[in-house]
Short mmCIF file of C-alpha atoms in Angstrom, two decimals:
data_model
loop_
_atom_site.label_atom_id
_atom_site.label_comp_id
_atom_site.label_asym_id
_atom_site.label_seq_id
_atom_site.Cartn_x
_atom_site.Cartn_y
_atom_site.Cartn_z
CA MET A 195 0.00 0.00 0.00
CA ASN A 196 2.79 2.37 0.84
CA LYS A 197 4.40 1.72 -2.55
CA VAL A 198 1.16 2.18 -4.49
CA PHE A 199 0.34 5.53 -2.94
CA PRO A 200 3.48 7.37 -4.17
CA LEU A 201 2.89 5.87 -7.63
CA LEU A 202 -0.68 7.10 -7.56
CA ILE A 203 0.47 10.58 -6.56
CA LEU A 204 3.05 10.56 -9.35
CA LEU A 205 0.43 9.42 -11.85
CA LEU A 206 -1.93 12.18 -10.77
CA VAL A 207 0.83 14.77 -11.12
CA VAL A 208 1.70 13.56 -14.59
CA VAL A 209 -1.96 13.51 -15.67
CA SER A 210 -2.49 16.93 -14.15
CA ALA A 211 0.52 18.32 -15.97
CA ALA A 212 -0.66 16.78 -19.22
CA MET A 213 -4.16 18.18 -18.76
CA GLY A 214 -2.66 21.56 -17.98
CA GLY A 215 -0.67 21.42 -21.20
CA LEU A 216 -3.79 20.47 -23.12
CA TYR A 217 -5.60 23.39 -21.55
CA LEU A 218 -2.86 25.78 -22.63
CA LEU A 219 -3.01 24.38 -26.14
CA SER A 220 -6.79 24.50 -26.37
CA ARG A 221 -7.28 27.85 -24.63
CA PRO A 222 -8.32 30.53 -27.16
CA GLN A 223 -5.24 32.40 -28.34
CA PRO A 224 -5.34 36.14 -29.03
CA PRO A 225 -5.69 36.87 -32.77
CA PRO A 226 -2.50 37.96 -34.57
CA TRP A 227 -4.29 41.06 -35.87
CA THR A 228 -5.81 43.88 -33.83
CA SER A 229 -9.51 44.61 -34.22
CA ASP A 230 -12.46 44.86 -31.82
CA SER A 231 -14.71 43.21 -34.40
CA ARG A 232 -14.69 39.44 -34.79
CA GLN A 233 -16.44 39.79 -38.15
CA ALA A 234 -13.82 42.30 -39.31
CA LEU A 235 -11.08 39.86 -38.32
CA GLU A 236 -12.78 37.11 -40.31
CA ALA A 237 -13.07 39.35 -43.36
CA PHE A 238 -9.41 40.32 -43.04
CA GLU A 239 -8.26 36.70 -42.82
CA GLN A 240 -10.35 35.91 -45.89
CA GLY A 241 -8.66 38.81 -47.66
CA LEU A 242 -5.22 37.48 -46.76
CA GLU A 243 -6.14 34.03 -48.05
CA ALA A 244 -7.46 35.45 -51.32
CA LEU A 245 -4.36 37.63 -51.72
CA LYS A 246 -2.06 34.63 -51.27
CA LYS A 247 -3.95 32.94 -54.09
CA ARG A 248 -3.67 36.08 -56.26
CA TYR A 249 -7.46 36.50 -56.32
CA LEU A 250 -7.11 40.25 -56.19
CA SER A 251 -10.68 41.42 -56.71
CA GLU A 252 -11.89 39.04 -54.00
CA ALA A 253 -9.13 40.15 -51.64
CA HIS A 254 -10.03 43.78 -52.23
CA GLU A 255 -13.66 43.12 -51.34
CA HIS A 256 -12.70 41.38 -48.11
CA PHE A 257 -10.34 44.17 -46.98
CA GLU A 258 -12.98 46.78 -47.81
CA ARG A 259 -15.47 44.78 -45.76
CA ALA A 260 -13.01 44.65 -42.86
CA VAL A 261 -12.64 48.45 -42.66
CA GLU A 262 -16.38 48.85 -43.08
CA LEU A 263 -16.91 46.66 -40.02
CA ASP A 264 -14.04 48.26 -38.11
CA PRO A 265 -12.99 51.70 -39.43
CA ASP A 266 -9.95 51.61 -37.10
CA PHE A 267 -8.60 48.28 -38.42
CA ALA A 268 -5.03 49.40 -39.14
CA MET A 269 -3.81 46.32 -41.02
CA ALA A 270 -6.82 46.28 -43.33
CA HIS A 271 -6.09 49.92 -44.17
CA LEU A 272 -2.44 48.99 -44.75
CA PHE A 273 -3.29 46.35 -47.34
CA LEU A 274 -5.70 48.69 -49.11
CA ALA A 275 -3.03 51.39 -49.20
CA ARG A 276 -0.20 49.08 -50.25
CA HIS A 277 -1.91 46.91 -52.87
CA TRP A 278 -4.62 49.25 -54.17
CA ARG A 279 -3.04 52.63 -53.38
CA GLN A 280 -6.14 53.90 -51.64
CA ARG A 281 -5.24 57.37 -50.44
CA ALA A 282 -7.82 57.51 -47.65
CA SER A 283 -6.41 54.35 -46.09
CA ALA A 284 -2.84 55.63 -46.47
CA GLU A 285 -3.71 58.84 -44.64
CA ARG A 286 -5.53 56.86 -41.96
CA LEU A 287 -2.31 54.98 -41.18
CA ARG A 288 -0.58 58.19 -40.10
CA ALA A 289 -3.08 58.61 -37.26
CA VAL A 290 -2.85 55.02 -35.97
CA ASP A 291 -2.07 54.55 -32.27
CA ALA A 292 0.76 52.01 -32.53
CA SER A 293 0.62 51.27 -28.79
CA ARG A 294 -2.52 49.18 -29.26
CA LEU A 295 -0.99 47.07 -32.05
CA THR A 296 1.15 43.94 -31.95
CA PRO A 297 4.89 44.41 -32.63
CA ARG A 298 4.43 42.95 -36.13
CA GLU A 299 1.57 45.32 -36.96
CA ALA A 300 3.44 48.34 -35.60
CA LEU A 301 6.48 47.38 -37.69
CA PHE A 302 4.47 47.04 -40.89
CA ILE A 303 2.78 50.42 -40.41
CA ARG A 304 6.12 52.16 -39.75
CA TYR A 305 7.76 50.27 -42.62
CA TYR A 306 5.09 51.33 -45.11
CA LEU A 307 5.11 54.97 -44.00
CA ALA A 308 8.92 55.15 -44.11
CA HIS A 309 8.92 53.94 -47.72
CA ALA A 310 6.05 56.31 -48.56
CA ASP A 311 8.14 59.20 -47.19
CA GLY A 312 11.22 58.17 -49.16
CA GLU A 313 13.12 56.90 -46.12
CA HIS A 314 13.96 53.58 -47.73
CA ASP A 315 17.13 52.83 -45.79
CA GLU A 316 15.40 53.43 -42.47
CA ALA A 317 12.52 51.19 -43.51
CA GLU A 318 14.85 48.29 -44.28
CA ALA A 319 16.81 48.90 -41.06
CA MET A 320 13.69 48.66 -38.91
CA LEU A 321 12.68 45.46 -40.71
CA ALA A 322 16.12 43.98 -40.04
CA ARG A 323 15.89 44.90 -36.34
CA TYR A 324 12.49 43.24 -36.07
CA LEU A 325 13.75 40.04 -37.71
CA GLU A 326 16.63 39.87 -35.22
CA SER A 327 14.08 39.31 -32.44
CA HIS A 328 11.45 37.53 -34.59
CA PRO A 329 13.58 35.54 -37.06
CA ASP A 330 10.83 33.11 -38.06
CA ASP A 331 7.91 35.49 -38.52
CA PRO A 332 6.67 34.41 -41.98
CA PHE A 333 5.04 37.74 -42.77
CA ALA A 334 8.17 39.72 -41.96
CA LEU A 335 10.38 37.21 -43.80
CA SER A 336 8.17 37.49 -46.85
CA VAL A 337 8.46 41.29 -46.83
CA ALA A 338 12.26 41.03 -46.48
CA CYS A 339 12.46 38.56 -49.38
CA ASP A 340 10.29 40.80 -51.56
CA ALA A 341 12.52 43.78 -50.71
CA SER A 342 15.61 41.87 -51.89
CA TRP A 343 13.82 40.95 -55.09
CA LEU A 344 12.82 44.59 -55.75
CA ARG A 345 16.44 45.66 -55.17
CA LEU A 346 17.46 43.06 -57.80
CA ASP A 347 19.61 41.37 -55.17
CA TRP A 348 18.56 38.01 -56.53
CA ASP A 349 21.13 35.93 -54.64
CA GLU A 350 19.81 37.27 -51.35
CA ALA A 351 16.18 36.98 -52.50
CA GLU A 352 16.72 33.35 -53.48
CA ARG A 353 18.37 32.55 -50.14
CA CYS A 354 15.60 34.35 -48.29
CA TYR A 355 12.71 32.61 -50.06
CA GLN A 356 14.42 29.26 -49.59
CA HIS A 357 14.77 29.95 -45.86
CA LEU A 358 11.12 31.03 -45.67
CA LEU A 359 10.05 27.81 -47.38
CA GLU A 360 12.19 25.69 -45.07
CA ARG A 361 10.74 27.32 -41.96
CA HIS A 362 7.17 27.47 -43.30
CA PRO A 363 6.62 24.74 -45.93
CA ASN A 364 3.00 25.80 -46.48
CA TRP A 365 4.03 29.33 -47.53
CA VAL A 366 3.55 28.39 -51.19
CA GLU A 367 4.12 31.91 -52.52
CA ALA A 368 7.83 31.35 -51.79
CA GLN A 369 7.82 28.37 -54.16
CA ASN A 370 6.30 30.61 -56.83
CA ARG A 371 8.88 33.35 -56.30
CA LEU A 372 11.74 30.86 -56.48
CA GLY A 373 10.33 29.64 -59.78
CA TYR A 374 10.24 33.16 -61.20
CA LEU A 375 13.75 33.90 -59.94
CA ALA A 376 15.05 30.79 -61.74
CA MET A 377 13.08 31.78 -64.85
CA ALA A 378 14.45 35.34 -64.78
CA ARG A 379 18.02 34.03 -64.64
CA GLY A 380 17.56 31.59 -67.51
CA ARG A 381 17.52 28.45 -65.34
CA PHE A 382 14.46 27.11 -67.09
CA ASP A 383 14.62 23.47 -65.98
CA GLU A 384 14.80 24.56 -62.35
CA ALA A 385 11.94 27.00 -62.90
CA GLU A 386 9.79 24.22 -64.33
CA GLU A 387 10.49 22.03 -61.30
CA ARG A 388 9.56 24.87 -58.95
CA PHE A 389 6.31 25.64 -60.75
CA GLN A 390 5.38 21.96 -60.97
CA SER A 391 5.96 21.69 -57.22
CA TYR A 392 3.74 24.74 -56.75
CA VAL A 393 1.02 22.99 -58.78
CA TYR A 394 1.46 19.81 -56.73
CA ILE A 395 1.18 21.68 -53.42
CA ALA A 396 -1.82 23.84 -54.45
CA PRO A 397 -3.52 22.03 -57.35
CA ASP A 398 -6.91 23.65 -56.73
CA GLN A 399 -5.58 27.20 -57.05
CA ALA A 400 -5.37 29.05 -60.36
CA ASN A 401 -2.05 30.82 -59.94
CA PRO A 402 0.24 27.74 -59.89
CA HIS A 403 -1.08 26.67 -63.28
CA ASP A 404 -0.77 30.22 -64.59
CA SER A 405 2.87 30.50 -63.50
CA LEU A 406 3.71 27.21 -65.22
CA GLY A 407 1.92 28.44 -68.34
CA GLU A 408 4.02 31.61 -68.41
CA LEU A 409 7.19 29.53 -68.46
CA TYR A 410 5.88 27.31 -71.26
CA MET A 411 4.91 30.43 -73.25
CA LEU A 412 8.42 31.84 -72.89
CA LEU A 413 9.92 28.57 -74.10
CA GLY A 414 7.66 28.37 -77.17
CA ARG A 415 5.79 25.35 -75.78
CA TYR A 416 2.54 26.97 -76.76
CA ASP A 417 0.22 23.93 -76.58
CA GLU A 418 1.36 23.19 -73.04
CA ALA A 419 1.02 26.86 -72.14
CA GLU A 420 -2.58 26.98 -73.37
CA GLU A 421 -3.39 23.83 -71.42
CA ALA A 422 -1.92 25.34 -68.25
CA PHE A 423 -3.84 28.62 -68.64
CA ARG A 424 -7.07 26.73 -69.23
CA GLU A 425 -6.38 24.64 -66.13
CA ALA A 426 -6.08 27.90 -64.19
CA LEU A 427 -9.37 29.17 -65.60
CA ALA A 428 -11.07 25.87 -64.81
CA ARG A 429 -10.32 26.63 -61.16
CA ARG A 430 -11.16 30.31 -61.33
CA SER A 431 -13.00 31.51 -64.44
CA ASP A 432 -12.36 35.18 -63.64
CA PHE A 433 -8.61 34.79 -63.06
CA CYS A 434 -7.51 37.84 -65.04
CA PRO A 435 -3.79 36.95 -65.42
CA SER A 436 -4.67 33.74 -67.27
CA LEU A 437 -7.21 35.50 -69.50
CA GLN A 438 -4.53 38.07 -70.34
CA HIS A 439 -1.87 35.41 -70.89
CA LEU A 440 -4.14 33.46 -73.22
CA MET A 441 -4.52 36.57 -75.37
CA GLU A 442 -0.75 37.14 -75.42
CA LEU A 443 -0.15 33.46 -76.18
CA MET A 444 -2.36 33.61 -79.25
CA ILE A 445 -0.49 36.68 -80.48
CA PHE A 446 2.91 35.04 -80.03
CA ALA A 447 1.59 31.91 -81.74
CA GLY A 448 0.46 34.04 -84.71
CA GLU A 449 -3.21 33.15 -84.20
CA ILE A 450 -4.57 36.67 -84.50
CA ASP A 451 -8.29 35.78 -84.72
CA ARG A 452 -8.05 33.67 -81.56
CA ALA A 453 -6.13 36.49 -79.89
CA ARG A 454 -8.95 38.92 -80.66
CA GLN A 455 -11.46 36.47 -79.20
CA ALA A 456 -9.29 36.12 -76.08
CA LEU A 457 -9.26 39.91 -75.73
CA ALA A 458 -13.06 39.93 -76.03
CA ASP A 459 -13.26 37.27 -73.31
CA LEU A 460 -11.04 39.39 -71.08
CA GLU A 461 -13.19 42.48 -71.68
CA ALA A 462 -16.36 40.52 -70.92
CA GLU A 463 -15.13 39.52 -67.47
CA GLU A 464 -16.32 42.10 -64.96
CA ALA A 465 -13.56 41.27 -62.48
CA CYS A 466 -10.94 42.27 -65.07
CA ARG A 467 -12.23 45.71 -65.94
CA ASP A 468 -9.83 47.47 -63.58
CA VAL A 469 -6.96 45.69 -65.32
CA LEU A 470 -8.18 46.93 -68.70
CA LYS A 471 -8.50 50.50 -67.42
CA GLY A 472 -4.77 50.53 -66.73
CA GLY A 473 -3.97 50.56 -70.44
CA LEU A 474 -4.01 46.83 -71.12
CA ARG A 475 -6.74 47.17 -73.75
CA CYS A 476 -4.76 49.83 -75.62
CA HIS A 477 -1.56 47.80 -75.43
CA ALA A 478 -3.35 44.65 -76.61
CA GLU A 479 -4.94 46.38 -79.61
CA VAL A 480 -1.62 47.92 -80.65
CA LEU A 481 0.20 44.60 -80.26
CA LEU A 482 -2.49 42.81 -82.27
CA SER A 483 -2.16 45.28 -85.14
CA TYR A 484 1.63 45.13 -85.07
CA ALA A 485 1.70 41.32 -85.08
CA ALA A 486 -0.76 41.30 -88.00
CA GLY A 487 1.53 43.63 -89.98
CA ASP A 488 -1.04 46.46 -89.88
CA PHE A 489 1.38 49.20 -88.89
CA GLU A 490 -0.87 52.08 -89.93
CA GLY A 491 -3.80 50.62 -88.01
CA GLY A 492 -1.54 50.11 -85.02
CA TRP A 493 -0.50 53.76 -85.10
CA GLN A 494 -4.12 54.90 -85.24
CA ARG A 495 -4.72 52.92 -82.05
CA VAL A 496 -1.65 54.52 -80.48
CA GLU A 497 -3.07 57.95 -81.17
CA SER A 498 -6.35 57.08 -79.47
CA CYS A 499 -4.67 56.14 -76.17
CA SER A 500 -1.05 57.33 -76.33
CA GLU A 501 -1.14 58.79 -72.82
CA ARG A 502 -1.18 55.25 -71.46
CA LEU A 503 1.37 53.82 -73.85
CA TYR A 504 4.32 56.18 -73.90
CA ARG A 505 6.45 53.79 -71.81
CA SER A 506 5.80 50.96 -74.25
CA VAL A 507 8.32 50.40 -77.05
CA LEU A 508 5.69 49.53 -79.67
CA PRO A 509 4.32 53.05 -80.31
CA HIS A 510 7.86 54.26 -81.01
CA ARG A 511 8.49 51.36 -83.40
CA LEU A 512 5.19 52.01 -85.19
CA ALA A 513 6.07 55.69 -85.55
CA LEU A 514 9.35 54.71 -87.24
CA LEU A 515 7.72 52.11 -89.50
CA THR A 516 5.03 54.54 -90.69
CA GLY A 517 7.43 57.42 -91.34
CA ARG A 518 6.38 59.55 -88.38
CA ARG A 519 9.85 60.53 -87.22
CA GLU A 520 8.72 63.56 -85.23
CA ASP A 521 6.27 61.42 -83.29
CA ALA A 522 9.05 58.90 -82.67
CA PHE A 523 11.29 61.66 -81.30
CA GLU A 524 8.48 62.94 -79.05
CA LEU A 525 7.83 59.45 -77.63
CA GLU A 526 11.55 58.99 -77.08
CA GLU A 527 11.83 62.28 -75.20
CA ARG A 528 8.84 61.47 -73.02
CA LEU A 529 10.32 58.12 -72.10
CA ARG A 530 13.69 59.76 -71.37
CA ALA A 531 12.03 62.34 -69.10
CA GLY A 532 10.09 59.60 -67.34
CA VAL A 533 13.26 57.63 -66.64
CA ALA A 534 14.92 60.75 -65.21
CA GLN A 535 12.00 61.30 -62.84
CA GLU A 536 11.96 57.70 -61.63
CA ALA A 537 15.28 57.54 -59.83
CA ASP A 538 13.51 56.71 -56.55
CA LEU A 539 11.55 53.80 -57.96
CA PRO A 540 12.54 50.26 -56.94
CA PRO A 541 15.53 49.19 -59.09
CA ARG A 542 13.46 46.52 -60.84
CA GLU A 543 11.01 49.10 -62.25
CA HIS A 544 13.64 51.74 -63.00
CA GLN A 545 15.88 49.20 -64.74
CA TRP A 546 13.04 48.06 -66.99
CA HIS A 547 12.25 51.61 -68.10
CA GLN A 548 15.95 52.29 -68.74
CA ALA A 549 16.10 49.16 -70.90
CA ALA A 550 13.08 50.38 -72.86
CA LEU A 551 14.81 53.73 -73.42
CA PHE A 552 17.96 52.05 -74.76
CA HIS A 553 15.77 49.96 -77.05
CA VAL A 554 13.91 52.88 -78.62
CA GLU A 555 17.15 54.84 -79.06
CA ALA A 556 18.67 51.79 -80.77
CA SER A 557 15.64 51.39 -83.04
CA ARG A 558 15.90 55.01 -84.15
CA LEU A 559 19.63 54.69 -84.84
CA LEU A 560 18.96 51.56 -86.87
CA ALA A 561 16.26 53.31 -88.91
CA ASP A 562 18.78 56.13 -89.49
CA GLY A 563 21.20 53.64 -91.06
CA ARG A 564 23.60 53.40 -88.10
CA PRO A 565 23.50 49.68 -87.26
CA ALA A 566 26.82 49.55 -85.39
CA ALA A 567 25.73 52.25 -82.92
CA ALA A 568 22.28 50.64 -82.67
CA ALA A 569 23.82 47.25 -81.82
CA GLU A 570 25.61 48.75 -78.83
CA LEU A 571 22.39 50.14 -77.38
CA PHE A 572 20.41 46.96 -78.07
CA ALA A 573 23.17 45.14 -76.15
CA ARG A 574 22.81 47.53 -73.20
CA ALA A 575 19.04 46.98 -73.18
CA ASP A 576 19.67 43.24 -73.14
CA GLU A 577 21.93 43.56 -70.09
CA LEU A 578 19.13 45.33 -68.19
CA SER A 579 16.31 42.96 -69.18
CA THR A 580 15.43 39.53 -67.84
CA TYR A 581 13.22 36.51 -68.50
CA TRP A 582 10.99 37.45 -65.60
CA GLY A 583 7.23 37.08 -66.04
CA ASP A 584 4.74 39.87 -66.70
CA SER A 585 5.84 39.63 -70.35
CA GLN A 586 9.28 41.10 -69.59
CA TRP A 587 10.68 37.97 -71.18
CA ALA A 588 8.88 38.99 -74.41
CA PHE A 589 10.66 42.35 -74.35
CA LYS A 590 14.02 40.64 -73.90
CA LEU A 591 13.46 38.38 -76.91
CA TYR A 592 11.98 41.23 -78.96
CA ASN A 593 14.97 43.43 -78.15
CA ARG A 594 17.27 40.62 -79.23
CA LEU A 595 15.53 40.52 -82.62
CA GLY A 596 16.41 44.19 -83.09
CA TRP A 597 19.96 43.50 -81.91
CA LEU A 598 20.22 40.64 -84.40
CA THR A 599 19.13 42.88 -87.28
CA ALA A 600 21.66 45.55 -86.26
CA LEU A 601 24.50 43.03 -86.06
CA GLU A 602 23.66 41.60 -89.49
CA LEU A 603 23.49 45.05 -91.10
CA ALA A 604 26.74 46.07 -89.38
CA GLY A 605 28.49 43.11 -91.00
CA ARG A 606 29.15 41.32 -87.71
CA ALA A 607 28.08 37.94 -89.05
CA GLN A 608 29.58 35.67 -86.40
CA GLU A 609 28.04 37.63 -83.54
CA ALA A 610 24.71 37.64 -85.37
CA LYS A 611 24.86 33.89 -85.89
CA ALA A 612 25.56 33.27 -82.22
CA LEU A 613 22.69 35.54 -81.15
CA ARG A 614 20.28 33.87 -83.56
CA ARG A 615 21.15 30.52 -81.98
CA LYS A 616 20.48 31.91 -78.50
CA ILE A 617 17.05 33.21 -79.51
CA ALA A 618 16.10 29.92 -81.18
CA ALA A 619 17.35 27.88 -78.20
CA ILE A 620 14.89 29.66 -75.92
CA ASN A 621 11.88 30.10 -78.19
CA PRO A 622 12.29 28.99 -81.81
CA ARG A 623 8.83 30.30 -82.72
CA PHE A 624 9.04 33.82 -81.35
CA ALA A 625 10.73 35.56 -84.29
CA SER A 626 8.16 34.52 -86.89
CA VAL A 627 5.28 36.58 -85.53
CA PHE A 628 7.38 39.78 -85.59
CA HIS A 629 9.07 39.11 -88.92
CA ALA A 630 7.18 41.78 -90.87
CA GLY A 631 8.06 44.51 -88.40
CA GLN A 632 11.70 43.50 -88.22
CA GLU A 633 12.06 43.29 -92.00
CA THR A 634 10.41 46.70 -92.47
CA LEU A 635 12.82 48.25 -89.97
CA ALA A 636 15.76 46.54 -91.71
CA GLU A 637 14.61 47.94 -95.06
CA LEU A 638 14.47 51.45 -93.60
CA ALA A 639 18.02 50.95 -92.35
CA ARG A 640 19.24 49.74 -95.75
CA GLN A 641 17.65 52.71 -97.50
CA ALA A 642 19.27 55.13 -95.04
CA MET A 643 22.63 53.40 -95.47
CA ALA A 644 22.33 53.63 -99.25
CA ARG A 645 21.80 57.39 -98.98
CA SER A 646 24.83 57.82 -96.78
CA ASP A 647 28.55 57.65 -97.48
CA GLY A 648 28.98 54.86 -94.91
CA ASP A 649 31.77 52.33 -94.89
CA SER A 650 31.48 48.74 -96.11
CA ALA A 651 29.87 47.68 -92.88
CA GLU A 652 27.06 50.14 -93.54
CA SER A 653 26.46 48.53 -96.94
CA ALA A 654 25.91 45.01 -95.68
CA PRO A 655 23.66 42.80 -97.82
CA ARG A 656 20.10 41.90 -96.94
CA PRO A 657 20.20 39.25 -94.16
CA GLN A 658 19.08 35.78 -95.20
#
């Protein structure tokens, strides 16, 4: 009896401790976001989930609902300000009482406002300090990884996303980002593996299929790309990126009638109307005309919406091809002024606009019969461009077509041959849809060279 009693006491202590642990685990935990409204918190969480899936219109509705239910919900205002640039929410953040927020929320508010005020170094410093004491916070890690990506510090971004994925395997956006980083750097096999893993992890979401489709489109695997985009739309019929990518795919495949139908489908989708307002419709119509060889029709479309297209390279090319040199100069100057004013933009955006400026300058030099000088600027544009998504890969390949023409007309045959092989190795079908535009530009160059007293390089034969 004396031996049993101590064992019974020990058993009761162990059971009590276990039950206490279960109580601690089951006891309601405070929410990670600060709001006095349970319904507002639910709406906010739904917004976060939709945003992770890239369902932007749905996310917007949920965040709007959250601030409607709780006008003082700081984090809901932050997401509206950051992702939809809503000025009222941005101003509201400046009056937030940070003492009632969690450390993560207070950091994100200060971080956003510091960037908004141009204090970029201070913003990154406060994020680094927070991560020293909260090294595994997935939200803060994600922001840090995105910051490295925007700075074009891709080695650090890759390391950061990999760490985020190791610590939080269900943070599938990191898998997507790693796929795009591999794609941007020309590591296409690795990118395919990443995107296929993304599909495997989240097969019922639209975005994984869309990301895989973008890679296939870049590589000229157009049938597989269409299948992937349709898989995305089967999961979310109003997924605007896939509707847009289907239209672009049909253009790059030279199927102009199907591209026009895809544009009509995009326009018919109510959820995508905000996307179209941003100039996508204008850009699509101009690109359709250019790909069809209707340069005059393309220019007429440029004139109807040029305010939204001056940063695009196509209006400038169309101005050259239709003999509107003064318009080409004006577009070039507007782009140059825009680049000068954008020094404070994230390097990724500024670098893209600088690449576009080099491209249009090179195109004008080529049309003027100066292929050697044009080749140098096309090369500089190539250095600044990547195979990233959002059709930046299309610009890189398109710029290389101009570079190829300049090299051929400058008599640099070996360099031209090597560049042609590089283009074909990535997407052997890309050049065909832009052949008419490239040949017209080459003919302008040959005519200008014939009028000049150029050297033998300036009198190079028509490329075969």
